[in-house]
mmCIF file of C-alpha atoms in Angstrom:
data_model
loop_
_atom_site.group_PDB
_atom_site.id
_atom_site.type_symbol
_atom_site.label_atom_id
_atom_site.label_comp_id
_atom_site.label_asym_id
_atom_site.label_seq_id
_atom_site.Cartn_x
_atom_site.Cartn_y
_atom_site.Cartn_z
ATOM 1 C CA MET A 65 -0.208 0.413 -14.442
ATOM 2 C CA LYS A 66 -3.410 -0.183 -16.399
ATOM 3 C CA SER A 67 -5.034 2.922 -14.889
ATOM 4 C CA ALA A 68 -2.035 5.039 -15.853
ATOM 5 C CA LEU A 69 -2.031 3.823 -19.451
ATOM 6 C CA GLU A 70 -5.775 4.407 -19.752
ATOM 7 C CA ARG A 71 -5.252 8.023 -18.670
ATOM 8 C CA GLY A 72 -2.582 8.613 -21.303
ATOM 9 C CA TYR A 73 0.566 8.277 -19.208
ATOM 10 C CA GLN A 74 3.808 6.975 -20.625
ATOM 11 C CA VAL A 75 4.941 4.679 -17.845
ATOM 12 C CA ASP A 76 8.479 3.404 -17.267
ATOM 13 C CA ALA A 77 8.323 0.400 -14.942
ATOM 14 C CA ILE A 78 11.405 -0.500 -12.913
ATOM 15 C CA LEU A 79 11.083 -3.992 -11.506
ATOM 16 C CA GLY A 80 13.116 -6.047 -9.052
ATOM 17 C CA ASN A 81 13.836 -6.164 -5.341
ATOM 18 C CA ASP A 82 17.565 -6.794 -5.445
ATOM 19 C CA PRO A 83 19.533 -3.557 -4.836
ATOM 20 C CA MET A 84 22.006 -4.350 -7.643
ATOM 21 C CA VAL A 85 19.149 -4.883 -10.117
ATOM 22 C CA LEU A 86 17.527 -1.655 -8.989
ATOM 23 C CA THR A 87 20.800 0.238 -9.367
ATOM 24 C CA ARG A 88 21.359 -0.970 -12.934
ATOM 25 C CA SER A 89 17.747 -0.175 -13.862
ATOM 26 C CA LEU A 90 17.898 3.307 -12.390
ATOM 27 C CA GLU A 91 21.168 4.101 -14.137
ATOM 28 C CA ASN A 92 19.505 3.368 -17.488
ATOM 29 C CA TYR A 93 16.880 6.048 -16.780
ATOM 30 C CA ARG A 94 18.957 8.722 -15.063
ATOM 31 C CA LYS A 95 19.171 10.914 -18.197
ATOM 32 C CA PHE A 96 15.399 11.476 -18.217
ATOM 33 C CA HIS A 97 13.240 13.793 -16.113
ATOM 34 C CA TYR A 98 10.025 12.449 -14.579
ATOM 35 C CA ASP A 99 6.809 13.883 -13.176
ATOM 36 C CA ALA A 100 6.997 11.369 -10.337
ATOM 37 C CA THR A 101 8.679 8.240 -9.100
ATOM 38 C CA VAL A 102 6.320 5.801 -7.367
ATOM 39 C CA ILE A 103 7.759 3.469 -4.727
ATOM 40 C CA THR A 104 5.341 0.659 -3.981
ATOM 41 C CA ASN A 105 7.652 -2.049 -2.646
ATOM 42 C CA GLN A 106 5.808 -4.113 -0.043
ATOM 43 C CA ARG A 107 9.071 -4.993 1.689
ATOM 44 C CA PRO A 108 9.808 -1.973 3.914
ATOM 45 C CA GLU A 109 13.556 -2.587 3.970
ATOM 46 C CA MET A 110 13.562 -2.358 0.168
ATOM 47 C CA ALA A 111 11.554 0.868 0.291
ATOM 48 C CA LEU A 112 14.486 2.389 2.176
ATOM 49 C CA VAL A 113 16.912 1.191 -0.503
ATOM 50 C CA ALA A 114 14.649 2.330 -3.352
ATOM 51 C CA ILE A 115 14.240 5.863 -1.963
ATOM 52 C CA ASP A 116 17.991 6.216 -1.518
ATOM 53 C CA LEU A 117 18.690 5.013 -5.070
ATOM 54 C CA VAL A 118 15.975 7.184 -6.613
ATOM 55 C CA LYS A 119 17.327 10.273 -4.859
ATOM 56 C CA LYS A 120 20.791 9.527 -6.251
ATOM 57 C CA HIS A 121 19.886 8.503 -9.801
ATOM 58 C CA ILE A 122 16.497 9.873 -10.844
ATOM 59 C CA LYS A 123 15.400 13.418 -11.619
ATOM 60 C CA ALA A 124 11.746 13.592 -10.611
ATOM 61 C CA LYS A 125 9.457 16.368 -9.424
ATOM 62 C CA LYS A 126 8.171 14.224 -6.582
ATOM 63 C CA ILE A 127 8.400 10.829 -4.938
ATOM 64 C CA VAL A 128 5.172 8.964 -4.215
ATOM 65 C CA LEU A 129 5.621 6.498 -1.345
ATOM 66 C CA ILE A 130 3.103 3.784 -0.512
ATOM 67 C CA SER A 131 3.621 3.496 3.224
ATOM 68 C CA SER A 132 1.760 1.518 5.874
ATOM 69 C CA ASP A 133 -0.813 1.884 8.618
ATOM 70 C CA LEU A 134 1.753 0.090 10.804
ATOM 71 C CA VAL A 135 3.580 3.393 11.391
ATOM 72 C CA TYR A 136 0.827 4.413 13.842
ATOM 73 C CA ARG A 137 0.594 3.595 17.522
ATOM 74 C CA PRO A 138 -2.341 1.139 17.738
ATOM 75 C CA SER A 139 -5.576 2.450 19.266
ATOM 76 C CA ASN A 140 -9.295 1.754 19.011
ATOM 77 C CA ILE A 141 -9.721 5.357 17.796
ATOM 78 C CA PRO A 142 -9.552 5.775 13.977
ATOM 79 C CA LYS A 143 -6.195 7.473 13.544
ATOM 80 C CA PRO A 144 -5.843 10.760 11.589
ATOM 81 C CA GLU A 145 -2.601 11.642 9.827
ATOM 82 C CA PHE A 146 -1.324 13.648 12.817
ATOM 83 C CA TRP A 147 -1.656 10.644 15.169
ATOM 84 C CA ASP A 148 1.457 9.478 17.024
ATOM 85 C CA ILE A 149 4.000 7.814 14.744
ATOM 86 C CA ASP A 150 5.237 5.227 17.223
ATOM 87 C CA PRO A 151 5.410 1.792 15.516
ATOM 88 C CA VAL A 152 5.385 -1.372 17.599
ATOM 89 C CA THR A 153 6.631 -3.657 14.793
ATOM 90 C CA ASP A 154 9.921 -3.784 12.875
ATOM 91 C CA GLU A 155 7.986 -3.386 9.632
ATOM 92 C CA GLY A 156 6.281 -0.259 10.923
ATOM 93 C CA ARG A 157 9.564 1.200 12.111
ATOM 94 C CA MET A 158 11.151 0.723 8.666
ATOM 95 C CA PHE A 159 8.188 2.372 6.948
ATOM 96 C CA ALA A 160 8.481 5.270 9.395
ATOM 97 C CA ARG A 161 12.163 5.633 8.487
ATOM 98 C CA SER A 162 11.227 5.607 4.793
ATOM 99 C CA GLU A 163 8.768 8.434 5.384
ATOM 100 C CA GLU A 164 11.444 10.478 7.157
ATOM 101 C CA MET A 165 13.548 10.401 3.961
ATOM 102 C CA LEU A 166 10.902 12.373 2.050
ATOM 103 C CA ASP A 167 9.887 16.032 1.982
ATOM 104 C CA ILE A 168 6.126 16.255 2.586
ATOM 105 C CA TYR A 169 6.065 19.696 0.940
ATOM 106 C CA SER A 170 7.195 18.277 -2.418
ATOM 107 C CA ASP A 171 6.526 14.523 -2.075
ATOM 108 C CA ILE A 172 3.435 12.527 -1.089
ATOM 109 C CA ILE A 173 2.933 9.612 1.282
ATOM 110 C CA PHE A 174 -0.079 7.300 1.128
ATOM 111 C CA ARG A 175 -0.583 5.205 4.265
ATOM 112 C CA THR A 176 -2.646 2.083 3.794
ATOM 113 C CA GLY A 177 -2.854 -1.536 4.917
ATOM 114 C CA TYR A 178 -3.483 -4.518 2.667
ATOM 115 C CA ILE A 179 -3.519 -3.738 -1.056
ATOM 116 C CA ILE A 180 -5.923 -6.201 -2.643
ATOM 117 C CA GLY A 181 -6.000 -7.246 -6.307
ATOM 118 C CA LEU A 182 -5.650 -9.996 -8.877
ATOM 119 C CA CYS A 183 -2.508 -8.690 -10.581
ATOM 120 C CA SER A 184 0.031 -9.596 -7.901
ATOM 121 C CA ILE A 185 0.600 -11.870 -4.924
ATOM 122 C CA ASN A 186 -1.184 -10.447 -1.897
ATOM 123 C CA LEU A 187 -3.367 -11.514 1.021
ATOM 124 C CA TYR A 188 -6.373 -11.949 -1.280
ATOM 125 C CA THR A 189 -4.667 -14.271 -3.765
ATOM 126 C CA ASN A 190 -2.882 -16.159 -0.974
ATOM 127 C CA ILE A 191 -6.191 -16.971 0.729
ATOM 128 C CA LEU A 192 -7.719 -18.185 -2.540
ATOM 129 C CA ASN A 193 -4.699 -20.367 -3.345
ATOM 130 C CA LEU A 194 -4.572 -21.930 0.134
ATOM 131 C CA ALA A 195 -8.317 -22.603 0.106
ATOM 132 C CA ARG A 196 -8.204 -24.286 -3.314
ATOM 133 C CA SER A 197 -5.288 -26.412 -2.164
ATOM 134 C CA GLY A 198 -7.172 -27.553 0.932
ATOM 135 C CA MET A 199 -4.478 -26.128 3.204
ATOM 136 C CA ASP A 200 -4.886 -24.433 6.571
ATOM 137 C CA ILE A 201 -5.309 -20.650 6.439
ATOM 138 C CA VAL A 202 -3.762 -19.262 9.628
ATOM 139 C CA LEU A 203 -4.467 -15.562 10.126
ATOM 140 C CA SER A 204 -4.898 -13.062 12.930
ATOM 141 C CA GLY A 205 -8.439 -12.632 14.203
ATOM 142 C CA ARG A 206 -7.510 -9.721 16.465
ATOM 143 C CA THR A 207 -5.176 -7.325 14.651
ATOM 144 C CA VAL A 208 -7.338 -4.747 12.843
ATOM 145 C CA ARG A 209 -5.953 -3.435 9.535
ATOM 146 C CA ASN A 210 -7.048 -1.311 6.570
ATOM 147 C CA PHE A 211 -7.819 -2.614 3.067
ATOM 148 C CA ILE A 212 -7.884 -0.979 -0.365
ATOM 149 C CA ARG A 213 -8.211 -2.195 -3.963
ATOM 150 C CA ASN A 214 -5.069 -1.710 -6.062
ATOM 151 C CA ASN A 215 -7.198 0.034 -8.714
ATOM 152 C CA ASP A 216 -8.378 2.627 -6.202
ATOM 153 C CA LEU A 217 -4.875 3.173 -4.864
ATOM 154 C CA SER A 218 -3.751 3.817 -8.450
ATOM 155 C CA THR A 219 -6.449 6.495 -8.743
ATOM 156 C CA PHE A 220 -5.069 8.309 -5.689
ATOM 157 C CA ILE A 221 -1.524 8.107 -7.086
ATOM 158 C CA LEU A 222 -2.468 9.453 -10.519
ATOM 159 C CA GLU A 223 -4.599 12.250 -9.069
ATOM 160 C CA SER A 224 -1.732 13.305 -6.802
ATOM 161 C CA ILE A 225 0.566 13.577 -9.826
ATOM 162 C CA GLU A 226 -1.934 15.368 -12.065
ATOM 163 C CA ARG A 227 -2.976 17.870 -9.392
ATOM 164 C CA ASN A 228 0.446 18.158 -7.729
ATOM 165 C CA ILE A 229 -0.902 17.143 -4.330
ATOM 166 C CA THR A 230 1.698 16.663 -1.593
ATOM 167 C CA GLY A 231 1.688 15.665 2.062
ATOM 168 C CA VAL A 232 0.490 12.616 3.990
ATOM 169 C CA TYR A 233 -2.835 10.831 3.395
ATOM 170 C CA ASN A 234 -4.582 7.808 4.862
ATOM 171 C CA VAL A 235 -6.278 5.829 2.080
ATOM 172 C CA ALA A 236 -8.493 2.776 2.680
ATOM 173 C CA SER A 237 -11.994 1.444 2.278
ATOM 174 C CA ASP A 238 -12.682 -1.532 4.549
ATOM 175 C CA ILE A 239 -11.378 -2.093 8.080
ATOM 176 C CA ALA A 240 -11.159 -5.704 9.244
ATOM 177 C CA THR A 241 -8.942 -8.451 10.619
ATOM 178 C CA GLU A 242 -7.184 -10.871 8.263
ATOM 179 C CA TYR A 243 -9.341 -13.662 9.718
ATOM 180 C CA ASP A 244 -12.612 -11.840 9.022
ATOM 181 C CA PHE A 245 -11.430 -10.972 5.510
ATOM 182 C CA ALA A 246 -10.657 -14.625 4.808
ATOM 183 C CA GLN A 247 -14.055 -15.692 6.121
ATOM 184 C CA TRP A 248 -15.759 -13.271 3.750
ATOM 185 C CA ILE A 249 -13.743 -14.474 0.748
ATOM 186 C CA CYS A 250 -14.497 -18.117 1.489
ATOM 187 C CA SER A 251 -18.190 -17.415 1.993
ATOM 188 C CA ALA A 252 -18.525 -15.274 -1.152
ATOM 189 C CA SER A 253 -16.546 -17.692 -3.321
ATOM 190 C CA GLY A 254 -18.212 -20.849 -2.009
ATOM 191 C CA LEU A 255 -14.864 -22.387 -1.089
ATOM 192 C CA ASN A 256 -14.518 -24.801 1.803
ATOM 193 C CA CYS A 257 -11.800 -23.102 3.830
ATOM 194 C CA LYS A 258 -9.841 -24.266 6.859
ATOM 195 C CA ILE A 259 -9.396 -20.916 8.632
ATOM 196 C CA LYS A 260 -7.569 -20.819 11.963
ATOM 197 C CA ASP A 261 -6.852 -17.893 14.283
ATOM 198 C CA SER A 262 -3.105 -17.374 14.782
ATOM 199 C CA GLY A 263 -3.734 -15.641 18.114
ATOM 200 C CA GLU A 264 -1.548 -12.687 17.119
ATOM 201 C CA ASP A 265 -2.796 -9.351 18.445
ATOM 202 C CA LEU A 266 -0.841 -6.273 17.347
ATOM 203 C CA GLY A 267 -3.692 -3.890 18.090
ATOM 204 C CA ASN A 268 -6.100 -1.749 16.099
ATOM 205 C CA TYR A 269 -4.690 0.181 13.118
ATOM 206 C CA SER A 270 -7.990 1.597 11.843
ATOM 207 C CA MET A 271 -7.430 4.949 10.134
ATOM 208 C CA ASP A 272 -9.444 8.128 9.668
ATOM 209 C CA THR A 273 -9.556 8.693 5.879
ATOM 210 C CA SER A 274 -11.597 11.917 5.889
ATOM 211 C CA LYS A 275 -8.641 14.080 4.814
ATOM 212 C CA ALA A 276 -8.150 12.047 1.619
ATOM 213 C CA LEU A 277 -11.880 12.170 0.847
ATOM 214 C CA LYS A 278 -11.937 15.949 1.275
ATOM 215 C CA THR A 279 -8.805 16.554 -0.798
ATOM 216 C CA PHE A 280 -9.320 14.034 -3.600
ATOM 217 C CA GLY A 281 -13.131 13.897 -3.610
ATOM 218 C CA PHE A 282 -12.870 10.150 -4.110
ATOM 219 C CA ARG A 283 -14.166 7.319 -1.929
ATOM 220 C CA PRO A 284 -12.575 3.885 -2.582
ATOM 221 C CA SER A 285 -14.832 0.934 -3.335
ATOM 222 C CA SER A 286 -15.252 -1.787 -0.733
ATOM 223 C CA VAL A 287 -12.896 -4.701 -1.324
ATOM 224 C CA LEU A 288 -15.588 -6.915 0.190
ATOM 225 C CA GLU A 289 -18.150 -6.077 -2.490
ATOM 226 C CA THR A 290 -16.350 -5.530 -5.772
ATOM 227 C CA TYR A 291 -14.310 -8.618 -6.599
ATOM 228 C CA MET A 292 -15.130 -11.488 -8.894
ATOM 229 C CA PHE A 293 -13.427 -14.764 -8.128
ATOM 230 C CA PRO A 294 -11.241 -16.332 -10.846
ATOM 231 C CA LYS A 295 -11.790 -19.999 -11.573
#
């Protein structure tokens, strides 16, 4: 949101996960025409609902969907956008269904993993809060995922709208397990953390992001090197 305002956009934010709340909000805006509608809901089942409601109620040139690396079939090979879409988790399957509702010739899909930032509840803030509370931090030390700063993801979204870019793009900076990410945060922040391995192993979701770099000319900053820690 901040990035959009800084670039001169007039942004209408529609908040809420409940379908009834979303419906009422969308109905209030149905008389307007938009450059894009951005669907960033982290709950994949709500992404399905949001896309359906937007298609019914909103006039927009394109839909921007923030999807997930979980749509891929896990493999130790960094996966390009044309890799097999064969999810092994319920979450991945719902994101895959959300993608199928869009038209890649007029819409855009950004596949990523953990979106890290200070402005919302996410893996980063959860780890900090658990560490400061002296609680156990139980995370997977085997499942490999992709990470990106919310600021950098916003840059991709805004560029796609300004330049009318469509299609499917992998966007990420760091590749790590949740466990390794937590270890880095605790080390960098000086917190005494109780990190435990959950033992979960869903495979390796590392992505090839070369297509996004070539198209957008933008390389996201490392989430492991760019964050200050709030007191």
